[in-house]
């Protein structure tokens, strides 16, 4: 009996997801098939008649069922690319998003300059999750070291594993802390993508986000700004003179978060939009130790 070829499997997977109304069906089908069969996009073109093992067909079938039931494709894969690096995910980590690359891109030249000038550059990443921001910065700035803080042990285990996988563990430490509670010392940069969704809004999020990203990574309190207040209040004590605080924000929060930081004595350095044109990153200076 003739088996199923790679081309047929890709076609069937795509059709099954699009028939189920999955947005981005072709992309998700390709990611799942490639991951499970260990094939590449170019092999789909150069070797379309390759026969696929029965156990791989079963695995693709199960993955498609999970996708159709609402699980995001990267949760099924167990990893997601961020800033060109692969990050493992776990139950209590947010999937790193492309929007957050805006913060990394903005920080790299500033941190590289500090690293050149001082020979080292220390980074505090508050709410590190998978370690995405801290580890992407370490990969781009060889003289930097980072402390990744999270309230979730599961996230810290995942961040430490990602650091090992990326060969960055010598320059990365993971610490359990409620924001600054367990932190001592000063840093050249404090970065954070904190939870910033208003509590009442969580129910209205897409089910892929609401059901699969951890609540602690999303819920920013009644007005979504709880974490910014803490970061603005506490950062000055932990920032080296001439250092930077950079935070990701929700697209409607620029004015409110700016007010919080200016009210805490910081100066605005820059405000950046993400690739889709939404306000996404605010960077502040000042407030450092005398
Ligand atoms: C929006 S996620 C960001 C994750 C990662 N930095 C990224 O950009 O993909 C926010 C993170 O803050 C952590 N968090 C929430 N409350 C916290 C707290 N009180 N202290 C430290 N971390 C906290 C969550 O566990 C989560 O990992």
PDB file of C-alpha atoms and ligand atoms in Angstrom:
ATOM      1  CA  UNK A   1       0.000   0.000   0.000  1.00  0.00           C
ATOM      2  CA  UNK A   2       1.329   3.455  -0.889  1.00  0.00           C
ATOM      3  CA  UNK A   3       2.263   5.589   2.119  1.00  0.00           C
ATOM      4  CA  UNK A   4       1.778   9.322   2.672  1.00  0.00           C
ATOM      5  CA  UNK A   5       4.373  11.647   1.152  1.00  0.00           C
ATOM      6  CA  UNK A   6       5.720  14.868   2.638  1.00  0.00           C
ATOM      7  CA  UNK A   7       3.849  16.946   0.050  1.00  0.00           C
ATOM      8  CA  UNK A   8       0.574  15.112   0.771  1.00  0.00           C
ATOM      9  CA  UNK A   9       1.043  15.501   4.517  1.00  0.00           C
ATOM     10  CA  UNK A  10       1.666  19.253   4.207  1.00  0.00           C
ATOM     11  CA  UNK A  11      -1.397  19.601   2.008  1.00  0.00           C
ATOM     12  CA  UNK A  12      -3.629  17.551   4.342  1.00  0.00           C
ATOM     13  CA  UNK A  13      -2.386  19.378   7.446  1.00  0.00           C
ATOM     14  CA  UNK A  14      -2.983  22.777   5.858  1.00  0.00           C
ATOM     15  CA  UNK A  15      -6.474  21.794   4.734  1.00  0.00           C
ATOM     16  CA  UNK A  16      -7.415  20.374   8.121  1.00  0.00           C
ATOM     17  CA  UNK A  17      -6.424  23.589   9.915  1.00  0.00           C
ATOM     18  CA  UNK A  18      -8.032  25.910   7.374  1.00  0.00           C
ATOM     19  CA  UNK A  19     -11.260  23.864   7.361  1.00  0.00           C
ATOM     20  CA  UNK A  20     -11.307  24.316  11.147  1.00  0.00           C
ATOM     21  CA  UNK A  21     -11.013  28.103  10.688  1.00  0.00           C
ATOM     22  CA  UNK A  22      -7.495  28.419  12.122  1.00  0.00           C
ATOM     23  CA  UNK A  23      -5.954  31.782  11.270  1.00  0.00           C
ATOM     24  CA  UNK A  24      -2.530  31.322   9.669  1.00  0.00           C
ATOM     25  CA  UNK A  25      -3.358  27.690   8.859  1.00  0.00           C
ATOM     26  CA  UNK A  26      -0.642  27.294   6.212  1.00  0.00           C
ATOM     27  CA  UNK A  27       2.085  28.644   8.476  1.00  0.00           C
ATOM     28  CA  UNK A  28       1.064  26.571  11.501  1.00  0.00           C
ATOM     29  CA  UNK A  29       0.706  23.403   9.394  1.00  0.00           C
ATOM     30  CA  UNK A  30       4.175  23.875   7.998  1.00  0.00           C
ATOM     31  CA  UNK A  31       5.754  24.510  11.424  1.00  0.00           C
ATOM     32  CA  UNK A  32       4.144  21.411  12.939  1.00  0.00           C
ATOM     33  CA  UNK A  33       4.925  19.107  10.006  1.00  0.00           C
ATOM     34  CA  UNK A  34       8.523  20.303   9.736  1.00  0.00           C
ATOM     35  CA  UNK A  35       9.130  19.942  13.463  1.00  0.00           C
ATOM     36  CA  UNK A  36       7.630  16.478  13.783  1.00  0.00           C
ATOM     37  CA  UNK A  37       9.050  15.018  10.567  1.00  0.00           C
ATOM     38  CA  UNK A  38      12.418  16.732  10.993  1.00  0.00           C
ATOM     39  CA  UNK A  39      12.199  18.183   7.481  1.00  0.00           C
ATOM     40  CA  UNK A  40      12.957  21.666   6.186  1.00  0.00           C
ATOM     41  CA  UNK A  41      11.077  24.041   3.929  1.00  0.00           C
ATOM     42  CA  UNK A  42      13.513  23.395   1.087  1.00  0.00           C
ATOM     43  CA  UNK A  43      13.096  19.610   1.443  1.00  0.00           C
ATOM     44  CA  UNK A  44       9.373  20.098   0.884  1.00  0.00           C
ATOM     45  CA  UNK A  45      10.361  21.451  -2.544  1.00  0.00           C
ATOM     46  CA  UNK A  46      13.325  19.221  -3.395  1.00  0.00           C
ATOM     47  CA  UNK A  47      11.992  15.963  -1.890  1.00  0.00           C
ATOM     48  CA  UNK A  48       8.164  16.172  -1.952  1.00  0.00           C
ATOM     49  CA  UNK A  49       7.760  12.398  -2.515  1.00  0.00           C
ATOM     50  CA  UNK A  50       9.619  11.430   0.665  1.00  0.00           C
ATOM     51  CA  UNK A  51       7.514   8.847   2.517  1.00  0.00           C
ATOM     52  CA  UNK A  52       6.599   9.749   6.100  1.00  0.00           C
ATOM     53  CA  UNK A  53       6.673   7.094   8.880  1.00  0.00           C
ATOM     54  CA  UNK A  54       3.388   5.998  10.406  1.00  0.00           C
ATOM     55  CA  UNK A  55       4.387   7.176  13.906  1.00  0.00           C
ATOM     56  CA  UNK A  56       5.148  10.646  12.532  1.00  0.00           C
ATOM     57  CA  UNK A  57       1.745  10.734  10.841  1.00  0.00           C
ATOM     58  CA  UNK A  58       0.145   9.876  14.183  1.00  0.00           C
ATOM     59  CA  UNK A  59       2.143  12.616  15.908  1.00  0.00           C
ATOM     60  CA  UNK A  60       1.146  15.205  13.278  1.00  0.00           C
ATOM     61  CA  UNK A  61      -2.484  14.143  13.631  1.00  0.00           C
ATOM     62  CA  UNK A  62      -2.331  14.661  17.428  1.00  0.00           C
ATOM     63  CA  UNK A  63      -0.603  18.047  17.039  1.00  0.00           C
ATOM     64  CA  UNK A  64      -3.251  19.237  14.555  1.00  0.00           C
ATOM     65  CA  UNK A  65      -6.012  18.205  16.965  1.00  0.00           C
ATOM     66  CA  UNK A  66      -4.365  20.251  19.725  1.00  0.00           C
ATOM     67  CA  UNK A  67      -4.084  23.256  17.398  1.00  0.00           C
ATOM     68  CA  UNK A  68      -7.744  22.936  16.389  1.00  0.00           C
ATOM     69  CA  UNK A  69      -8.762  22.842  20.050  1.00  0.00           C
ATOM     70  CA  UNK A  70      -7.132  26.287  20.480  1.00  0.00           C
ATOM     71  CA  UNK A  71      -3.596  25.548  21.705  1.00  0.00           C
ATOM     72  CA  UNK A  72      -1.080  27.988  20.153  1.00  0.00           C
ATOM     73  CA  UNK A  73       1.344  26.414  17.720  1.00  0.00           C
ATOM     74  CA  UNK A  74       4.438  27.300  19.760  1.00  0.00           C
ATOM     75  CA  UNK A  75       2.989  25.729  22.909  1.00  0.00           C
ATOM     76  CA  UNK A  76       2.578  22.508  20.910  1.00  0.00           C
ATOM     77  CA  UNK A  77       6.146  22.755  19.625  1.00  0.00           C
ATOM     78  CA  UNK A  78       7.407  23.652  23.129  1.00  0.00           C
ATOM     79  CA  UNK A  79       9.640  26.449  21.895  1.00  0.00           C
ATOM     80  CA  UNK A  80       9.570  29.800  20.142  1.00  0.00           C
ATOM     81  CA  UNK A  81      12.169  31.835  18.281  1.00  0.00           C
ATOM     82  CA  UNK A  82      12.942  35.278  19.698  1.00  0.00           C
ATOM     83  CA  UNK A  83      15.579  37.640  18.298  1.00  0.00           C
ATOM     84  CA  UNK A  84      16.946  34.756  16.227  1.00  0.00           C
ATOM     85  CA  UNK A  85      17.370  32.448  19.258  1.00  0.00           C
ATOM     86  CA  UNK A  86      15.344  29.420  20.312  1.00  0.00           C
ATOM     87  CA  UNK A  87      13.602  29.589  23.705  1.00  0.00           C
ATOM     88  CA  UNK A  88      11.981  26.581  25.388  1.00  0.00           C
ATOM     89  CA  UNK A  89       8.584  27.292  26.899  1.00  0.00           C
ATOM     90  CA  UNK A  90       6.983  25.855  30.024  1.00  0.00           C
ATOM     91  CA  UNK A  91       3.648  26.116  31.806  1.00  0.00           C
ATOM     92  CA  UNK A  92       4.497  29.348  33.652  1.00  0.00           C
ATOM     93  CA  UNK A  93       6.381  31.196  30.910  1.00  0.00           C
ATOM     94  CA  UNK A  94       4.925  33.695  28.480  1.00  0.00           C
ATOM     95  CA  UNK A  95       5.644  32.969  24.833  1.00  0.00           C
ATOM     96  CA  UNK A  96       8.140  35.692  23.921  1.00  0.00           C
ATOM     97  CA  UNK A  97       6.582  37.974  21.294  1.00  0.00           C
ATOM     98  CA  UNK A  98       8.151  39.763  18.305  1.00  0.00           C
ATOM     99  CA  UNK A  99       6.969  43.116  19.791  1.00  0.00           C
ATOM    100  CA  UNK A 100       9.473  42.644  22.613  1.00  0.00           C
ATOM    101  CA  UNK A 101      12.350  42.546  20.127  1.00  0.00           C
ATOM    102  CA  UNK A 102      11.877  46.338  19.883  1.00  0.00           C
ATOM    103  CA  UNK A 103      13.183  46.655  23.444  1.00  0.00           C
ATOM    104  CA  UNK A 104      16.155  44.389  22.743  1.00  0.00           C
ATOM    105  CA  UNK A 105      17.083  46.220  19.530  1.00  0.00           C
ATOM    106  CA  UNK A 106      16.947  49.585  21.308  1.00  0.00           C
ATOM    107  CA  UNK A 107      19.099  48.433  24.220  1.00  0.00           C
ATOM    108  CA  UNK A 108      21.862  46.622  22.325  1.00  0.00           C
ATOM    109  CA  UNK A 109      23.837  49.695  21.146  1.00  0.00           C
ATOM    110  CA  UNK A 110      23.504  51.416  24.528  1.00  0.00           C
ATOM    111  CA  UNK A 111      24.717  48.358  26.424  1.00  0.00           C
ATOM    112  CA  UNK A 112      27.501  47.720  23.926  1.00  0.00           C
ATOM    113  CA  UNK A 113      28.700  51.290  24.486  1.00  0.00           C
ATOM    114  CA  UNK A 114      28.666  50.831  28.284  1.00  0.00           C
ATOM    115  CA  UNK A 115      30.487  47.505  27.857  1.00  0.00           C
ATOM    116  CA  UNK A 116      33.179  49.161  25.728  1.00  0.00           C
ATOM    117  CA  UNK A 117      33.608  52.025  28.148  1.00  0.00           C
ATOM    118  CA  UNK A 118      33.555  50.102  31.440  1.00  0.00           C
ATOM    119  CA  UNK A 119      34.673  46.649  30.298  1.00  0.00           C
ATOM    120  CA  UNK A 120      31.465  45.142  31.733  1.00  0.00           C
ATOM    121  CA  UNK A 121      27.773  45.909  31.684  1.00  0.00           C
ATOM    122  CA  UNK A 122      25.233  44.608  34.223  1.00  0.00           C
ATOM    123  CA  UNK A 123      21.577  44.049  33.367  1.00  0.00           C
ATOM    124  CA  UNK A 124      18.607  43.359  35.638  1.00  0.00           C
ATOM    125  CA  UNK A 125      15.660  41.740  33.793  1.00  0.00           C
ATOM    126  CA  UNK A 126      12.521  41.959  35.934  1.00  0.00           C
ATOM    127  CA  UNK A 127       9.963  39.251  35.122  1.00  0.00           C
ATOM    128  CA  UNK A 128      12.373  37.311  32.950  1.00  0.00           C
ATOM    129  CA  UNK A 129      10.013  34.451  31.978  1.00  0.00           C
ATOM    130  CA  UNK A 130      11.907  32.314  29.443  1.00  0.00           C
ATOM    131  CA  UNK A 131      14.856  34.696  29.843  1.00  0.00           C
ATOM    132  CA  UNK A 132      14.089  36.078  26.391  1.00  0.00           C
ATOM    133  CA  UNK A 133      15.106  39.715  26.926  1.00  0.00           C
ATOM    134  CA  UNK A 134      18.145  39.080  29.127  1.00  0.00           C
ATOM    135  CA  UNK A 135      19.514  36.235  27.007  1.00  0.00           C
ATOM    136  CA  UNK A 136      18.961  38.034  23.694  1.00  0.00           C
ATOM    137  CA  UNK A 137      20.887  40.999  25.140  1.00  0.00           C
ATOM    138  CA  UNK A 138      23.697  38.737  26.376  1.00  0.00           C
ATOM    139  CA  UNK A 139      23.940  37.063  22.982  1.00  0.00           C
ATOM    140  CA  UNK A 140      24.340  40.477  21.332  1.00  0.00           C
ATOM    141  CA  UNK A 141      26.580  42.139  23.940  1.00  0.00           C
ATOM    142  CA  UNK A 142      29.488  39.842  24.847  1.00  0.00           C
ATOM    143  CA  UNK A 143      30.688  41.982  27.771  1.00  0.00           C
ATOM    144  CA  UNK A 144      27.312  42.018  29.502  1.00  0.00           C
ATOM    145  CA  UNK A 145      26.031  39.867  32.348  1.00  0.00           C
ATOM    146  CA  UNK A 146      22.430  39.607  33.501  1.00  0.00           C
ATOM    147  CA  UNK A 147      20.319  38.777  36.528  1.00  0.00           C
ATOM    148  CA  UNK A 148      16.906  37.446  35.517  1.00  0.00           C
ATOM    149  CA  UNK A 149      14.267  37.765  38.237  1.00  0.00           C
ATOM    150  CA  UNK A 150      10.873  36.136  38.364  1.00  0.00           C
ATOM    151  CA  UNK A 151       8.245  35.227  40.936  1.00  0.00           C
ATOM    152  CA  UNK A 152       7.768  31.831  39.241  1.00  0.00           C
ATOM    153  CA  UNK A 153      10.192  28.968  39.994  1.00  0.00           C
ATOM    154  CA  UNK A 154       9.044  27.210  36.841  1.00  0.00           C
ATOM    155  CA  UNK A 155       9.942  30.272  34.746  1.00  0.00           C
ATOM    156  CA  UNK A 156      13.353  30.549  36.430  1.00  0.00           C
ATOM    157  CA  UNK A 157      14.103  26.866  35.744  1.00  0.00           C
ATOM    158  CA  UNK A 158      13.168  27.431  32.099  1.00  0.00           C
ATOM    159  CA  UNK A 159      15.257  30.610  31.842  1.00  0.00           C
ATOM    160  CA  UNK A 160      18.274  28.797  33.333  1.00  0.00           C
ATOM    161  CA  UNK A 161      17.770  25.906  30.894  1.00  0.00           C
ATOM    162  CA  UNK A 162      17.555  28.348  27.989  1.00  0.00           C
ATOM    163  CA  UNK A 163      20.751  30.041  29.165  1.00  0.00           C
ATOM    164  CA  UNK A 164      22.538  26.666  29.138  1.00  0.00           C
ATOM    165  CA  UNK A 165      21.112  25.773  25.737  1.00  0.00           C
ATOM    166  CA  UNK A 166      22.342  29.058  24.291  1.00  0.00           C
ATOM    167  CA  UNK A 167      25.778  28.763  25.896  1.00  0.00           C
ATOM    168  CA  UNK A 168      25.145  31.880  28.023  1.00  0.00           C
ATOM    169  CA  UNK A 169      24.860  30.415  31.513  1.00  0.00           C
ATOM    170  CA  UNK A 170      28.210  31.800  32.693  1.00  0.00           C
ATOM    171  CA  UNK A 171      26.858  35.324  32.278  1.00  0.00           C
ATOM    172  CA  UNK A 172      23.266  34.699  33.446  1.00  0.00           C
ATOM    173  CA  UNK A 173      21.862  34.178  36.937  1.00  0.00           C
ATOM    174  CA  UNK A 174      18.234  33.423  37.763  1.00  0.00           C
ATOM    175  CA  UNK A 175      16.780  34.621  41.065  1.00  0.00           C
ATOM    176  CA  UNK A 176      13.345  34.203  42.631  1.00  0.00           C
ATOM    177  CA  UNK A 177      12.138  37.571  43.853  1.00  0.00           C
ATOM    178  CA  UNK A 178       8.957  39.592  44.098  1.00  0.00           C
ATOM    179  CA  UNK A 179      10.216  42.418  41.852  1.00  0.00           C
ATOM    180  CA  UNK A 180      13.034  44.126  43.839  1.00  0.00           C
ATOM    181  CA  UNK A 181      12.468  42.428  47.203  1.00  0.00           C
ATOM    182  CA  UNK A 182      15.459  40.076  46.922  1.00  0.00           C
ATOM    183  CA  UNK A 183      17.705  42.387  44.871  1.00  0.00           C
ATOM    184  CA  UNK A 184      20.784  44.148  46.114  1.00  0.00           C
ATOM    185  CA  UNK A 185      23.345  46.197  44.215  1.00  0.00           C
ATOM    186  CA  UNK A 186      23.234  48.460  41.179  1.00  0.00           C
ATOM    187  CA  UNK A 187      22.876  47.720  37.484  1.00  0.00           C
ATOM    188  CA  UNK A 188      23.750  49.581  34.292  1.00  0.00           C
ATOM    189  CA  UNK A 189      20.357  48.710  32.829  1.00  0.00           C
ATOM    190  CA  UNK A 190      17.033  47.623  34.260  1.00  0.00           C
ATOM    191  CA  UNK A 191      14.749  46.086  31.651  1.00  0.00           C
ATOM    192  CA  UNK A 192      11.279  44.657  31.961  1.00  0.00           C
ATOM    193  CA  UNK A 193       8.301  43.437  30.020  1.00  0.00           C
ATOM    194  CA  UNK A 194       5.995  43.289  33.040  1.00  0.00           C
ATOM    195  CA  UNK A 195       2.387  42.081  33.146  1.00  0.00           C
ATOM    196  CA  UNK A 196       0.376  45.041  31.833  1.00  0.00           C
ATOM    197  CA  UNK A 197      -3.149  43.883  30.965  1.00  0.00           C
ATOM    198  CA  UNK A 198      -5.969  45.322  33.087  1.00  0.00           C
ATOM    199  CA  UNK A 199      -7.434  42.520  35.236  1.00  0.00           C
ATOM    200  CA  UNK A 200     -10.936  43.013  33.821  1.00  0.00           C
ATOM    201  CA  UNK A 201      -9.605  42.784  30.260  1.00  0.00           C
ATOM    202  CA  UNK A 202      -8.087  39.307  30.660  1.00  0.00           C
ATOM    203  CA  UNK A 203     -11.414  37.610  29.937  1.00  0.00           C
ATOM    204  CA  UNK A 204     -11.646  39.436  26.605  1.00  0.00           C
ATOM    205  CA  UNK A 205      -8.257  38.270  25.278  1.00  0.00           C
ATOM    206  CA  UNK A 206      -8.014  35.712  22.452  1.00  0.00           C
ATOM    207  CA  UNK A 207      -8.425  32.221  23.883  1.00  0.00           C
ATOM    208  CA  UNK A 208      -4.911  31.298  22.686  1.00  0.00           C
ATOM    209  CA  UNK A 209      -3.555  33.956  25.082  1.00  0.00           C
ATOM    210  CA  UNK A 210      -6.136  33.688  27.894  1.00  0.00           C
ATOM    211  CA  UNK A 211      -5.955  29.911  28.193  1.00  0.00           C
ATOM    212  CA  UNK A 212      -2.274  29.260  27.516  1.00  0.00           C
ATOM    213  CA  UNK A 213      -0.168  32.235  28.660  1.00  0.00           C
ATOM    214  CA  UNK A 214       0.128  32.218  32.464  1.00  0.00           C
ATOM    215  CA  UNK A 215      -2.125  34.688  34.288  1.00  0.00           C
ATOM    216  CA  UNK A 216       0.810  36.022  36.322  1.00  0.00           C
ATOM    217  CA  UNK A 217       2.521  37.055  33.096  1.00  0.00           C
ATOM    218  CA  UNK A 218      -0.531  39.020  31.932  1.00  0.00           C
ATOM    219  CA  UNK A 219      -2.364  40.550  34.881  1.00  0.00           C
ATOM    220  CA  UNK A 220      -1.157  44.083  35.600  1.00  0.00           C
ATOM    221  CA  UNK A 221      -3.782  44.840  38.260  1.00  0.00           C
ATOM    222  CA  UNK A 222      -6.933  46.960  38.115  1.00  0.00           C
ATOM    223  CA  UNK A 223      -5.502  49.581  35.741  1.00  0.00           C
ATOM    224  CA  UNK A 224      -2.690  47.427  34.281  1.00  0.00           C
ATOM    225  CA  UNK A 225      -0.016  49.674  35.792  1.00  0.00           C
ATOM    226  CA  UNK A 226       0.870  47.996  39.115  1.00  0.00           C
ATOM    227  CA  UNK A 227       4.266  46.716  38.018  1.00  0.00           C
ATOM    228  CA  UNK A 228       5.297  50.058  36.469  1.00  0.00           C
ATOM    229  CA  UNK A 229       4.622  51.827  39.779  1.00  0.00           C
ATOM    230  CA  UNK A 230       6.875  49.360  41.616  1.00  0.00           C
ATOM    231  CA  UNK A 231       9.616  49.506  38.972  1.00  0.00           C
ATOM    232  CA  UNK A 232       9.577  53.320  38.867  1.00  0.00           C
ATOM    233  CA  UNK A 233       9.613  53.588  42.666  1.00  0.00           C
ATOM    234  CA  UNK A 234      12.402  51.059  43.262  1.00  0.00           C
ATOM    235  CA  UNK A 235      14.679  51.392  40.219  1.00  0.00           C
ATOM    236  CA  UNK A 236      16.548  54.544  41.288  1.00  0.00           C
ATOM    237  CA  UNK A 237      18.185  52.670  44.203  1.00  0.00           C
ATOM    238  CA  UNK A 238      19.406  49.947  41.849  1.00  0.00           C
ATOM    239  CA  UNK A 239      20.553  51.962  38.839  1.00  0.00           C
ATOM    240  CA  UNK A 240      24.155  52.990  38.223  1.00  0.00           C
ATOM    241  CA  UNK A 241      24.735  56.645  37.337  1.00  0.00           C
ATOM    242  CA  UNK A 242      24.193  57.027  33.608  1.00  0.00           C
ATOM    243  CA  UNK A 243      22.166  53.824  33.460  1.00  0.00           C
ATOM    244  CA  UNK A 244      18.858  53.139  31.684  1.00  0.00           C
ATOM    245  CA  UNK A 245      15.471  51.740  32.560  1.00  0.00           C
ATOM    246  CA  UNK A 246      13.572  50.309  29.585  1.00  0.00           C
ATOM    247  CA  UNK A 247      10.059  48.923  29.833  1.00  0.00           C
ATOM    248  CA  UNK A 248       7.690  47.385  27.339  1.00  0.00           C
ATOM    249  CA  UNK A 249       4.194  48.890  27.510  1.00  0.00           C
ATOM    250  CA  UNK A 250       0.722  48.147  26.228  1.00  0.00           C
ATOM    251  CA  UNK A 251      -0.050  50.199  23.113  1.00  0.00           C
ATOM    252  CA  UNK A 252      -2.382  52.614  24.996  1.00  0.00           C
ATOM    253  CA  UNK A 253      -0.195  53.099  28.084  1.00  0.00           C
ATOM    254  CA  UNK A 254       2.481  55.548  26.876  1.00  0.00           C
ATOM    255  CA  UNK A 255       1.129  58.655  28.639  1.00  0.00           C
ATOM    256  CA  UNK A 256       0.325  56.921  31.920  1.00  0.00           C
ATOM    257  CA  UNK A 257       3.620  55.028  32.195  1.00  0.00           C
ATOM    258  CA  UNK A 258       5.568  58.160  31.226  1.00  0.00           C
ATOM    259  CA  UNK A 259       3.830  60.081  34.029  1.00  0.00           C
ATOM    260  CA  UNK A 260       4.668  57.338  36.531  1.00  0.00           C
ATOM    261  CA  UNK A 261       8.391  57.430  35.696  1.00  0.00           C
ATOM    262  CA  UNK A 262       8.645  61.240  35.444  1.00  0.00           C
ATOM    263  CA  UNK A 263       6.835  61.446  38.782  1.00  0.00           C
ATOM    264  CA  UNK A 264       9.521  59.152  40.263  1.00  0.00           C
ATOM    265  CA  UNK A 265      12.277  61.536  39.088  1.00  0.00           C
ATOM    266  CA  UNK A 266      13.342  59.872  35.820  1.00  0.00           C
ATOM    267  CA  UNK A 267      13.919  61.652  32.512  1.00  0.00           C
ATOM    268  CA  UNK A 268      12.495  60.318  29.255  1.00  0.00           C
ATOM    269  CA  UNK A 269      15.244  59.154  26.911  1.00  0.00           C
ATOM    270  CA  UNK A 270      13.192  57.730  24.083  1.00  0.00           C
ATOM    271  CA  UNK A 271       9.839  56.224  23.144  1.00  0.00           C
ATOM    272  CA  UNK A 272       9.672  53.556  20.452  1.00  0.00           C
ATOM    273  CA  UNK A 273       7.007  51.905  18.361  1.00  0.00           C
ATOM    274  CA  UNK A 274       6.981  48.244  17.371  1.00  0.00           C
ATOM    275  CA  UNK A 275       7.018  46.999  13.776  1.00  0.00           C
ATOM    276  CA  UNK A 276       3.241  47.354  13.526  1.00  0.00           C
ATOM    277  CA  UNK A 277       3.426  51.019  14.564  1.00  0.00           C
ATOM    278  CA  UNK A 278       2.116  50.663  18.137  1.00  0.00           C
ATOM    279  CA  UNK A 279       3.749  52.457  21.071  1.00  0.00           C
ATOM    280  CA  UNK A 280       5.756  49.664  22.677  1.00  0.00           C
ATOM    281  CA  UNK A 281       8.908  50.699  24.576  1.00  0.00           C
ATOM    282  CA  UNK A 282       9.795  53.585  26.903  1.00  0.00           C
ATOM    283  CA  UNK A 283      13.326  54.277  28.002  1.00  0.00           C
ATOM    284  CA  UNK A 284      14.308  56.509  30.911  1.00  0.00           C
ATOM    285  CA  UNK A 285      17.518  57.827  32.437  1.00  0.00           C
ATOM    286  CA  UNK A 286      18.358  59.545  35.679  1.00  0.00           C
ATOM    287  CA  UNK A 287      17.191  58.584  39.121  1.00  0.00           C
ATOM    288  CA  UNK A 288      20.550  56.769  39.565  1.00  0.00           C
ATOM    289  CA  UNK A 289      22.598  56.808  42.752  1.00  0.00           C
ATOM    290  CA  UNK A 290      24.556  59.993  43.332  1.00  0.00           C
TER     291      UNK A 290
HETATM  292  C1  LIG B   1       4.814  39.608  30.376  1.00  0.00           C
HETATM  293  S1  LIG B   1       5.797  38.349  31.123  1.00  0.00           S
HETATM  294  C2  LIG B   1       7.369  38.688  30.385  1.00  0.00           C
HETATM  295  C3  LIG B   1       8.247  37.496  30.213  1.00  0.00           C
HETATM  296  C4  LIG B   1       9.544  37.775  29.399  1.00  0.00           C
HETATM  297  N1  LIG B   1      10.328  38.823  29.994  1.00  0.00           N
HETATM  298  C5  LIG B   1       9.201  38.145  27.977  1.00  0.00           C
HETATM  299  O1  LIG B   1       9.285  39.323  27.620  1.00  0.00           O
HETATM  300  O2  LIG B   1       8.831  37.258  27.200  1.00  0.00           O
HETATM  301  C6  LIG B   1       5.955  38.969  32.778  1.00  0.00           C
HETATM  302  C7  LIG B   1       6.764  38.115  33.738  1.00  0.00           C
HETATM  303  O3  LIG B   1       6.725  38.738  35.032  1.00  0.00           O
HETATM  304  C8  LIG B   1       6.682  37.727  36.018  1.00  0.00           C
HETATM  305  N2  LIG B   1       6.125  38.326  37.256  1.00  0.00           N
HETATM  306  C9  LIG B   1       4.834  38.572  37.557  1.00  0.00           C
HETATM  307  N3  LIG B   1       4.734  39.101  38.782  1.00  0.00           N
HETATM  308  C10 LIG B   1       5.994  39.198  39.275  1.00  0.00           C
HETATM  309  C11 LIG B   1       6.537  39.675  40.503  1.00  0.00           C
HETATM  310  N4  LIG B   1       5.746  40.143  41.476  1.00  0.00           N
HETATM  311  N5  LIG B   1       7.878  39.639  40.671  1.00  0.00           N
HETATM  312  C12 LIG B   1       8.691  39.143  39.693  1.00  0.00           C
HETATM  313  N6  LIG B   1       8.224  38.675  38.498  1.00  0.00           N
HETATM  314  C13 LIG B   1       6.894  38.701  38.301  1.00  0.00           C
HETATM  315  C14 LIG B   1       5.800  36.654  35.407  1.00  0.00           C
HETATM  316  O4  LIG B   1       5.973  35.405  36.058  1.00  0.00           O
HETATM  317  C15 LIG B   1       6.275  36.685  33.942  1.00  0.00           C
HETATM  318  O5  LIG B   1       7.321  35.778  33.733  1.00  0.00           O
END
